[in-house]
Tab-separated table of N, CA and C in Angstrom:
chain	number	residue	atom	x	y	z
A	11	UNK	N	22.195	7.970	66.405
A	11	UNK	CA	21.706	8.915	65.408
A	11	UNK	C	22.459	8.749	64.099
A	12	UNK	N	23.843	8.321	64.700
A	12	UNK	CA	24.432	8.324	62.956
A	12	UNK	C	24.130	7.529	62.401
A	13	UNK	N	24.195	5.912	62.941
A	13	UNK	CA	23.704	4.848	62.085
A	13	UNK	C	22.348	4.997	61.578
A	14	UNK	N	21.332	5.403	62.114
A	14	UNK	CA	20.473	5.591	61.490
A	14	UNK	C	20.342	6.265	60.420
A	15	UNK	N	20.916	7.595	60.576
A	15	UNK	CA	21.524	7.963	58.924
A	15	UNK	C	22.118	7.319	58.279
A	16	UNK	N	23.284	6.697	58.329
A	16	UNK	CA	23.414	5.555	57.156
A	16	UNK	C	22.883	4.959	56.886
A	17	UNK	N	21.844	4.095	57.776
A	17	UNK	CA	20.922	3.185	57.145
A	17	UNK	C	19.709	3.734	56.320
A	18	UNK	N	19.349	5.502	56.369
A	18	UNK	CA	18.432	5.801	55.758
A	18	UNK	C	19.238	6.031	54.663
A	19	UNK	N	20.369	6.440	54.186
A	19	UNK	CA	20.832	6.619	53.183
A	19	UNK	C	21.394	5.642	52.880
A	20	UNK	N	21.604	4.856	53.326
A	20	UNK	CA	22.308	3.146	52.311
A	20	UNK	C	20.628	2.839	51.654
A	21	UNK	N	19.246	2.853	52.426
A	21	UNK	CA	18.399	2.344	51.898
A	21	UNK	C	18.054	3.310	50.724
A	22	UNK	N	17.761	4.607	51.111
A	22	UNK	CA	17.598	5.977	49.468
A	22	UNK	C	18.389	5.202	48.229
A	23	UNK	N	19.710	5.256	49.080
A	23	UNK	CA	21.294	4.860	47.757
A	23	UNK	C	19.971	3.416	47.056
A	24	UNK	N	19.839	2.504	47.649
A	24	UNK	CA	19.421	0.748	47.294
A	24	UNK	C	17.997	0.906	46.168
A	25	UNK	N	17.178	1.765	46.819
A	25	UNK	CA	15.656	2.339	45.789
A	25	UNK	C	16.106	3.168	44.668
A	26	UNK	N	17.158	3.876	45.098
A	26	UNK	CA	17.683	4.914	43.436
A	26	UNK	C	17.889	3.830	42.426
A	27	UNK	N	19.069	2.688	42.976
A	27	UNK	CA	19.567	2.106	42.201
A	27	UNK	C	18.601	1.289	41.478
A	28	UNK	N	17.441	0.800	42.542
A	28	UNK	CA	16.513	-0.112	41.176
A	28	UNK	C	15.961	0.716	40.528
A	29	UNK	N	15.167	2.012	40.551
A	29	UNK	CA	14.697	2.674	40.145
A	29	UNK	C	15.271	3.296	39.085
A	30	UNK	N	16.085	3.146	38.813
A	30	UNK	CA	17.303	3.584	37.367
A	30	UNK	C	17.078	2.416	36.852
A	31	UNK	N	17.815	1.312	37.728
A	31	UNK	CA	17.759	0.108	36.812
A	31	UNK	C	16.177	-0.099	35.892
A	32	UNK	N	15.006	-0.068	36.408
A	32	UNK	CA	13.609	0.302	35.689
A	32	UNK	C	13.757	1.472	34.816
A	33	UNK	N	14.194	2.138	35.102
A	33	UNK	CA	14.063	3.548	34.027
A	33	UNK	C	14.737	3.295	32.793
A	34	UNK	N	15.582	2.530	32.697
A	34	UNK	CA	16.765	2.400	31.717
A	34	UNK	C	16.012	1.727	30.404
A	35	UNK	N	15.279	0.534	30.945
A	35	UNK	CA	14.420	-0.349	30.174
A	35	UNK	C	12.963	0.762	30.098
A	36	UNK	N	12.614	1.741	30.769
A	36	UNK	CA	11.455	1.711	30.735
A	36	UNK	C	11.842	2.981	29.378
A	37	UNK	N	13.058	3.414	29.560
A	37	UNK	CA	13.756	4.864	28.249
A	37	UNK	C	13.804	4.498	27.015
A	38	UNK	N	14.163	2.989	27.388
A	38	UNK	CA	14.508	2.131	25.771
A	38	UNK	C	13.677	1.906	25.047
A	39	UNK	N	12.320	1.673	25.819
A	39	UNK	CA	11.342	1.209	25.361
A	39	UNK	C	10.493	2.693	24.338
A	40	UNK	N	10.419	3.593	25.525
A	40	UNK	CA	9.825	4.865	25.184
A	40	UNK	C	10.882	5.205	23.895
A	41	UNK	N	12.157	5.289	23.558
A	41	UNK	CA	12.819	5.739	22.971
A	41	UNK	C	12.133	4.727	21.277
A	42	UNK	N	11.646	3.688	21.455
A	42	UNK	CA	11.413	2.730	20.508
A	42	UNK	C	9.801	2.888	20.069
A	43	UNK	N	9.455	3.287	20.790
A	43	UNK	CA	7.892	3.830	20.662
A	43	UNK	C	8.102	4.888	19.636
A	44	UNK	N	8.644	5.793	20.128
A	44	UNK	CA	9.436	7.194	18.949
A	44	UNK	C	9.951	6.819	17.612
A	45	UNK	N	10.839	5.544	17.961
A	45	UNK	CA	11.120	5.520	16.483
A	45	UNK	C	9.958	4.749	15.846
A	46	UNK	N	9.257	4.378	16.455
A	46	UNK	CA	7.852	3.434	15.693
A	46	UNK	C	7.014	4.887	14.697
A	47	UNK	N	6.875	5.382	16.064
A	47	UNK	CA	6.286	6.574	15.744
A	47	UNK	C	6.569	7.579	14.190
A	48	UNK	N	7.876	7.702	15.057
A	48	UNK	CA	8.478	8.591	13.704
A	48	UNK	C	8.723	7.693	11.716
A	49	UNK	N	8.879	6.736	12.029
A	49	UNK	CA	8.650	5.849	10.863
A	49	UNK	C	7.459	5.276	10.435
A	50	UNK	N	6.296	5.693	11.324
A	50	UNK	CA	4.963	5.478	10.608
A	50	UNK	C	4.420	6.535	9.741
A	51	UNK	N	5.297	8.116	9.863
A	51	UNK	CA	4.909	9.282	9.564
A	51	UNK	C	6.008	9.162	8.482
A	52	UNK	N	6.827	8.872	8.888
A	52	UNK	CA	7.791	8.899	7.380
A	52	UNK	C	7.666	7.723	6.170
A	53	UNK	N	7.207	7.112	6.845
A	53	UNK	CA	6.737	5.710	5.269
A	53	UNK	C	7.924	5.180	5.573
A	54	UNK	N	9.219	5.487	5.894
A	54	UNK	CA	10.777	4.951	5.801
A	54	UNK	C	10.557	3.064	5.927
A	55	UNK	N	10.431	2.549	4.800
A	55	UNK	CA	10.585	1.276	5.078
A	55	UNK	C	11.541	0.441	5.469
A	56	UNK	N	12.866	0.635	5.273
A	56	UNK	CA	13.709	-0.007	6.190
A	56	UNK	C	13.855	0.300	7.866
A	57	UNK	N	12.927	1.307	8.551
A	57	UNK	CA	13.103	1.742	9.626
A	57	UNK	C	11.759	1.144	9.967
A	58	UNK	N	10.647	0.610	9.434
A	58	UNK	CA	9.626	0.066	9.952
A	58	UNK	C	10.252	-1.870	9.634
A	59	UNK	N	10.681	-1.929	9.003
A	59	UNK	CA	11.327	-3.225	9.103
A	59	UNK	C	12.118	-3.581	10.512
A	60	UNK	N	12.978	-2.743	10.396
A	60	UNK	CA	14.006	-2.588	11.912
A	60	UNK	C	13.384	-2.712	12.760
A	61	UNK	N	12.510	-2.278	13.496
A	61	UNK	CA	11.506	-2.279	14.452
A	61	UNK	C	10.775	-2.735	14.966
A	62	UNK	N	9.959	-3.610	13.772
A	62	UNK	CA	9.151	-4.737	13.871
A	62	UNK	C	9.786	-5.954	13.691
A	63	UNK	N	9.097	-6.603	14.789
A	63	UNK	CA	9.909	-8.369	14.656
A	63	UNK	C	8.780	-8.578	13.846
A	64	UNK	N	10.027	-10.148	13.512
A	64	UNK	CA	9.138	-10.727	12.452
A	64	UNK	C	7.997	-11.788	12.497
A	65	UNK	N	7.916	-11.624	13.696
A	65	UNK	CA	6.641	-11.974	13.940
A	65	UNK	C	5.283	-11.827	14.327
A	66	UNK	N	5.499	-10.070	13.765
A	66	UNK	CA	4.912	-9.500	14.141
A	66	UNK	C	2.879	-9.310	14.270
A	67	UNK	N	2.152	-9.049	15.351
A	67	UNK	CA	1.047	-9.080	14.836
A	67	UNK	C	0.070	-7.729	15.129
A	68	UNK	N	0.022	-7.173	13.863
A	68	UNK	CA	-0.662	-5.435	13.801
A	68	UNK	C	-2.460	-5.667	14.017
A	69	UNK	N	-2.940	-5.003	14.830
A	69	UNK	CA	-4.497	-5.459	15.221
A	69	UNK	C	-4.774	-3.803	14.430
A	70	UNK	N	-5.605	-3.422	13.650
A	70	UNK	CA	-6.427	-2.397	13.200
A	70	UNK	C	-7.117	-2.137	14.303
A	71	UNK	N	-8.258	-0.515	14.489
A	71	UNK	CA	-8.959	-0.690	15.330
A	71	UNK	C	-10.489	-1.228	14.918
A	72	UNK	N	-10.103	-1.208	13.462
A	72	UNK	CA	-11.357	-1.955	12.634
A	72	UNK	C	-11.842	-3.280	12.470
A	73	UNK	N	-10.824	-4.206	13.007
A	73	UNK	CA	-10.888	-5.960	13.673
A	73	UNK	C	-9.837	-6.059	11.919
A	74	UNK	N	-8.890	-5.896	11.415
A	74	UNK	CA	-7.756	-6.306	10.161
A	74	UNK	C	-6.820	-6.382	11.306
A	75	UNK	N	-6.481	-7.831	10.729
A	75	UNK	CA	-4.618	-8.168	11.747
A	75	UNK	C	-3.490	-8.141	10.251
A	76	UNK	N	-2.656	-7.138	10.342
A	76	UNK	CA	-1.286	-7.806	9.795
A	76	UNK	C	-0.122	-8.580	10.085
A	77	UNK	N	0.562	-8.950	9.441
A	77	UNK	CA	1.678	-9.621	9.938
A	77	UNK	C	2.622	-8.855	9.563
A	78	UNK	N	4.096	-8.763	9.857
A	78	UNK	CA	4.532	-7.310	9.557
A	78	UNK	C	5.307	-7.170	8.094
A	79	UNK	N	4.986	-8.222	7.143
A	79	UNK	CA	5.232	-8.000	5.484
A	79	UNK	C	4.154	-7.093	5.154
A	80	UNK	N	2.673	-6.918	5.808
A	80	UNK	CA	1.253	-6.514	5.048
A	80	UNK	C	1.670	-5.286	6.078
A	81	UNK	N	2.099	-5.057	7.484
A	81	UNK	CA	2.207	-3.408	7.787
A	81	UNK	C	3.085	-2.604	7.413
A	82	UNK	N	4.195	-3.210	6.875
A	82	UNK	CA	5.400	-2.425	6.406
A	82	UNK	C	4.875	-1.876	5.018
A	83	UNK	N	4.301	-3.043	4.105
A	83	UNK	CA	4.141	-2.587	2.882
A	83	UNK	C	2.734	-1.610	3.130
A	84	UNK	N	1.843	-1.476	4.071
A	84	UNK	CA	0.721	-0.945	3.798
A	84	UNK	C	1.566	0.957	3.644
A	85	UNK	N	2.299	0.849	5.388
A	85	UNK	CA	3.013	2.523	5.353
A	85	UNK	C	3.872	2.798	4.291
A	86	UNK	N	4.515	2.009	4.012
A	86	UNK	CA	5.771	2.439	3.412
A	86	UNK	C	4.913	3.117	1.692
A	87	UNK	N	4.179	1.835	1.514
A	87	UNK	CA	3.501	2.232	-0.174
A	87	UNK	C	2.334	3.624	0.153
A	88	UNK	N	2.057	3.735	1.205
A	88	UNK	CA	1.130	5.217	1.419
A	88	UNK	C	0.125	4.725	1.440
A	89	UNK	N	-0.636	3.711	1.610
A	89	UNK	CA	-2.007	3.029	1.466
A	89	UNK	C	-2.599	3.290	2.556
A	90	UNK	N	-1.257	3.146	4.038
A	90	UNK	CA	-2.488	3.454	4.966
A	90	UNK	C	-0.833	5.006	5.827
A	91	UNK	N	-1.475	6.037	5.206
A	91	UNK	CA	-0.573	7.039	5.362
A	91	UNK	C	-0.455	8.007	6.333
A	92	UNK	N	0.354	7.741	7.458
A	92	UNK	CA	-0.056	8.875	8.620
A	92	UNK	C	0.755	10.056	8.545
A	93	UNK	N	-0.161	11.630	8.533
A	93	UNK	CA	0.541	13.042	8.031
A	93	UNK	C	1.198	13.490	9.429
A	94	UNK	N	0.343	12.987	10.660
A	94	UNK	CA	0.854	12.781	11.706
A	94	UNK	C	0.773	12.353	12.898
A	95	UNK	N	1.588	12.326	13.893
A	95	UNK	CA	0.854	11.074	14.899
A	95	UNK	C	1.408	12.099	16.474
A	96	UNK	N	0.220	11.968	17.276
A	96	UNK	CA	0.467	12.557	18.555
A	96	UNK	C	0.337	11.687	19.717
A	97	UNK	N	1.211	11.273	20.449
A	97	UNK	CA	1.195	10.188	21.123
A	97	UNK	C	0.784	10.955	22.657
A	98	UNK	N	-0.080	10.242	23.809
A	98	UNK	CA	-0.236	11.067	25.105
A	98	UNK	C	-0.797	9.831	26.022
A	99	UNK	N	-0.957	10.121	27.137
A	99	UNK	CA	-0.886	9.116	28.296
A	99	UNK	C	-0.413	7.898	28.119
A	100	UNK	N	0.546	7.841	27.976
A	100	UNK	CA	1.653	6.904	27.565
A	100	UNK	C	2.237	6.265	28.864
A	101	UNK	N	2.075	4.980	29.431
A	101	UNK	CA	2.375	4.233	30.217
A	101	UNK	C	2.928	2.912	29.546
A	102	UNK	N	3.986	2.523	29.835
A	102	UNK	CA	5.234	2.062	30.021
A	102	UNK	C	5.342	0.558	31.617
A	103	UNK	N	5.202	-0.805	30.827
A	103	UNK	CA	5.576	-1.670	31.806
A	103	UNK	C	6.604	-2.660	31.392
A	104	UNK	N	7.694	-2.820	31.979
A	104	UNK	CA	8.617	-3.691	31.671
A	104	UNK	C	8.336	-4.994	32.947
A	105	UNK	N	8.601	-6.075	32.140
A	105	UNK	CA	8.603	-7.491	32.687
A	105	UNK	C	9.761	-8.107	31.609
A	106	UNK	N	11.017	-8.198	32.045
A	106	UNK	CA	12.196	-9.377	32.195
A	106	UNK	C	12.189	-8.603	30.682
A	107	UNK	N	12.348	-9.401	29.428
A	107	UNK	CA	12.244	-8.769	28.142
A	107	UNK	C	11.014	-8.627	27.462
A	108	UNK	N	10.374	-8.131	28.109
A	108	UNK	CA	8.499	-7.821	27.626
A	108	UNK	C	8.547	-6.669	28.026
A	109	UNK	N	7.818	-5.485	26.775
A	109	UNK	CA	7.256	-4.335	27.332
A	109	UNK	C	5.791	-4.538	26.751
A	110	UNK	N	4.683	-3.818	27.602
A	110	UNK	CA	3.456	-3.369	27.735
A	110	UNK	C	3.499	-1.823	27.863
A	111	UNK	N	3.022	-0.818	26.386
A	111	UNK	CA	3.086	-0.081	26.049
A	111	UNK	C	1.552	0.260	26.270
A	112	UNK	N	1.117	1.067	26.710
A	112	UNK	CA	-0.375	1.472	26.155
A	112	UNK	C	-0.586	3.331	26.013
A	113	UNK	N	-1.237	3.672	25.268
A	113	UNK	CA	-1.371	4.891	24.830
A	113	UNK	C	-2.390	5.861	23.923
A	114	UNK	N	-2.593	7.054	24.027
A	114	UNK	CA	-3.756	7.477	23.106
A	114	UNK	C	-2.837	7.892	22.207
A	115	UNK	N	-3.688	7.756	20.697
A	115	UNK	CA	-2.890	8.063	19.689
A	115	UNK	C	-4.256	9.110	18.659
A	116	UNK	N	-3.572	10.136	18.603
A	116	UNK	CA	-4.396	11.092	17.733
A	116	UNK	C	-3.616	11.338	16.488
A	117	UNK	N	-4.087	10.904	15.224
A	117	UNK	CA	-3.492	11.362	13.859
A	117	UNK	C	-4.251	12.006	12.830
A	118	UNK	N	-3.648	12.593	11.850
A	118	UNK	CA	-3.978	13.358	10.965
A	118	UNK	C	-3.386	11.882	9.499
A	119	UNK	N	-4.351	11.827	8.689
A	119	UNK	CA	-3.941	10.493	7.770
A	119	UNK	C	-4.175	11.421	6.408
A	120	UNK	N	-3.879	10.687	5.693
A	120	UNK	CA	-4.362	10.927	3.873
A	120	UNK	C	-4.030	9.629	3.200
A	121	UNK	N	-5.326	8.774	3.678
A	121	UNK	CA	-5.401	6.931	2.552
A	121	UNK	C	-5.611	6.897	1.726
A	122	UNK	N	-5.143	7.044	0.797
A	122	UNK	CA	-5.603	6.785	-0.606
A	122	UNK	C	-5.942	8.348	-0.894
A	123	UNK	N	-5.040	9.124	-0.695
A	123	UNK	CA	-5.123	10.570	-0.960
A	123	UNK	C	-6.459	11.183	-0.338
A	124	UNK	N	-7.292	10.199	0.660
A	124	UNK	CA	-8.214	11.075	1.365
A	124	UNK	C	-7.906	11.659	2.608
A	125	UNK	N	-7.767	12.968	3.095
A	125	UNK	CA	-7.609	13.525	4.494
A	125	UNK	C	-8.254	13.555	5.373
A	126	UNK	N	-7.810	12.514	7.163
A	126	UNK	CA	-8.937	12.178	7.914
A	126	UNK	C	-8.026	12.478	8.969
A	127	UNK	N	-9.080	11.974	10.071
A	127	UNK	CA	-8.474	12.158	11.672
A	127	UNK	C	-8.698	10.599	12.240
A	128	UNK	N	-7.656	10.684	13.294
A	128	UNK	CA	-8.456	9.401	13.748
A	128	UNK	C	-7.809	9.330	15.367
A	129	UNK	N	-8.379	8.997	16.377
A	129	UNK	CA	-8.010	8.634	17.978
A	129	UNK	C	-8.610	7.529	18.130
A	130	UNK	N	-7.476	6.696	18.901
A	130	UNK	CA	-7.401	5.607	19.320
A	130	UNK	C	-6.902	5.191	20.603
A	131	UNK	N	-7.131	4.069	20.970
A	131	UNK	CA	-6.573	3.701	22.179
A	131	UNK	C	-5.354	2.812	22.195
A	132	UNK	N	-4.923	2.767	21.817
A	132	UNK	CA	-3.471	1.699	21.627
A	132	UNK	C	-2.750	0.829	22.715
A	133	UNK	N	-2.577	-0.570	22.241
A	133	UNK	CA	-1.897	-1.457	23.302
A	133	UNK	C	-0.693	-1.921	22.691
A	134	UNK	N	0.362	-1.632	22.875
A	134	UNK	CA	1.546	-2.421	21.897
A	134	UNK	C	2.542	-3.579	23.441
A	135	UNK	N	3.160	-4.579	22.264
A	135	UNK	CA	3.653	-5.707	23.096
A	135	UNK	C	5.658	-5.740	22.592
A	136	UNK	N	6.518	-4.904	23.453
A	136	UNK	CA	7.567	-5.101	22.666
A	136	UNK	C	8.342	-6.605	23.162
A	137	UNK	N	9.337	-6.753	22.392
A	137	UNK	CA	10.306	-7.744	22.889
A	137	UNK	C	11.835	-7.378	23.051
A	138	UNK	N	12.212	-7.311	23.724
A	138	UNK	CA	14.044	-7.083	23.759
A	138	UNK	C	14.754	-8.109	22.962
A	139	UNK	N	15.200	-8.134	22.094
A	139	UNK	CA	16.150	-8.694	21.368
A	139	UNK	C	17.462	-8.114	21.230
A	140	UNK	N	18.237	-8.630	22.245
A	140	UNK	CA	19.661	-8.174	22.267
A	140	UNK	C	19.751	-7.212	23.004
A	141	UNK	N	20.098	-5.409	22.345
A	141	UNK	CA	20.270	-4.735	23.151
A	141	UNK	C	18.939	-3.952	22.619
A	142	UNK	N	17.875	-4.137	21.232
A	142	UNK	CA	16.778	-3.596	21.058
A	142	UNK	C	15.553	-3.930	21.391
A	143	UNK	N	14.677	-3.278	21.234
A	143	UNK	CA	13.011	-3.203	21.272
A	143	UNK	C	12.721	-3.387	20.310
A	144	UNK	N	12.085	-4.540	19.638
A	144	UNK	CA	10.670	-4.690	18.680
A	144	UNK	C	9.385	-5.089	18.841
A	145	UNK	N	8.567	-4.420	17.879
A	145	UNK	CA	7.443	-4.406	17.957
A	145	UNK	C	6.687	-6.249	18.191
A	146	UNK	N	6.283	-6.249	18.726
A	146	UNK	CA	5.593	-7.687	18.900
A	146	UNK	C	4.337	-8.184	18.422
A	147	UNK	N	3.752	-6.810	18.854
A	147	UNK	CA	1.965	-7.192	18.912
A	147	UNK	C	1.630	-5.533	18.925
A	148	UNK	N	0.210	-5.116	18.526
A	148	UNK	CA	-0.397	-4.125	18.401
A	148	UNK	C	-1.541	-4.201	18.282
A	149	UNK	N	-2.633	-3.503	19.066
A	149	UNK	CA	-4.099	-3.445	19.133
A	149	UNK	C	-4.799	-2.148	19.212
A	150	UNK	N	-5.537	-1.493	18.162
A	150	UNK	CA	-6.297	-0.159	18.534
A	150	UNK	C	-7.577	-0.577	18.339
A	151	UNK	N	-7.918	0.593	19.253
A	151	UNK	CA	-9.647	0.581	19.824
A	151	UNK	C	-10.021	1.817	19.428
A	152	UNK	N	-11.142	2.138	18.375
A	152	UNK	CA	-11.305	3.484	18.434
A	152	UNK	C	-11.955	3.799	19.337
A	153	UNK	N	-11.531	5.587	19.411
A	153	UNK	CA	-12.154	6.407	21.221
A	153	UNK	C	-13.746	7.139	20.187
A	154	UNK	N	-14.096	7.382	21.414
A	154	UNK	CA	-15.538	7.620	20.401
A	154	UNK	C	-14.821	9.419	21.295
């Protein structure tokens, strides 16, 4: 009877431990989504620089790709201006230094000083570089 308790609890102890180990990458990632987030609403251009690698490739849900000189300058100059952004069913996959982000995104905009709404379906591609997350790749689909 006892060994069997240890062995159910050496195996609990063995699943916690990967299961953190996943969470850690899967926090970093979510934590980097936020700051994406929060610097698309603030225009902050050195914080959308930070974020995005530079190789980056932004998919519109309108078929426009940027590269991330044309998305930084679009937020930062207010051209394409989000008042705010609500992020929800947000799933999270880590592979080695790849994340697969996908998510609904509901915002409140003002482009060119016009006030709109917009929901989407969002796919983002991060990369781990070092001890961070950048943006890789990005694709929206509008939700009807």
């Amino acid at each position: 009877m006892r060994i069997k308790l240890m062995s159910l609890l050496f195996m609990v102890n063995l699943i916690t431990m990967t299961v953190t180990a996943q969470s850690k990458d899967e926090a970093a990632v979510a934590a980097a989504v936020e700051t994406l987030r929060q610097a698309m609403v603030s225009g902050e251009k050195a914080s959308l620089e930070k974020i995005a690698d530079d190789k980056l490739s932004y998919g519109h849900s309108g078929g426009k790709i940027e590269d991330k000189a044309a998305f930084v300058e679009a937020i930062a100059s207010g051209k394409s201006d989000f008042v705010s952004i609500d992020l929800t069913e947000q799933t999270i996959t880590v592979s080695g230094d790849v994340a697969v982000v996908r998510h609904k995104l509901a915002a409140q905009t003002n482009d060119g000083g016009n006030p709109g709404s917009v929901k989407l379906a969002i796919l983002t591609v991060w990369k781990k570089q070092g001890k961070e997350w950048k943006l890789l790749a990005r694709q929206a689909v509008k939700l009807v």
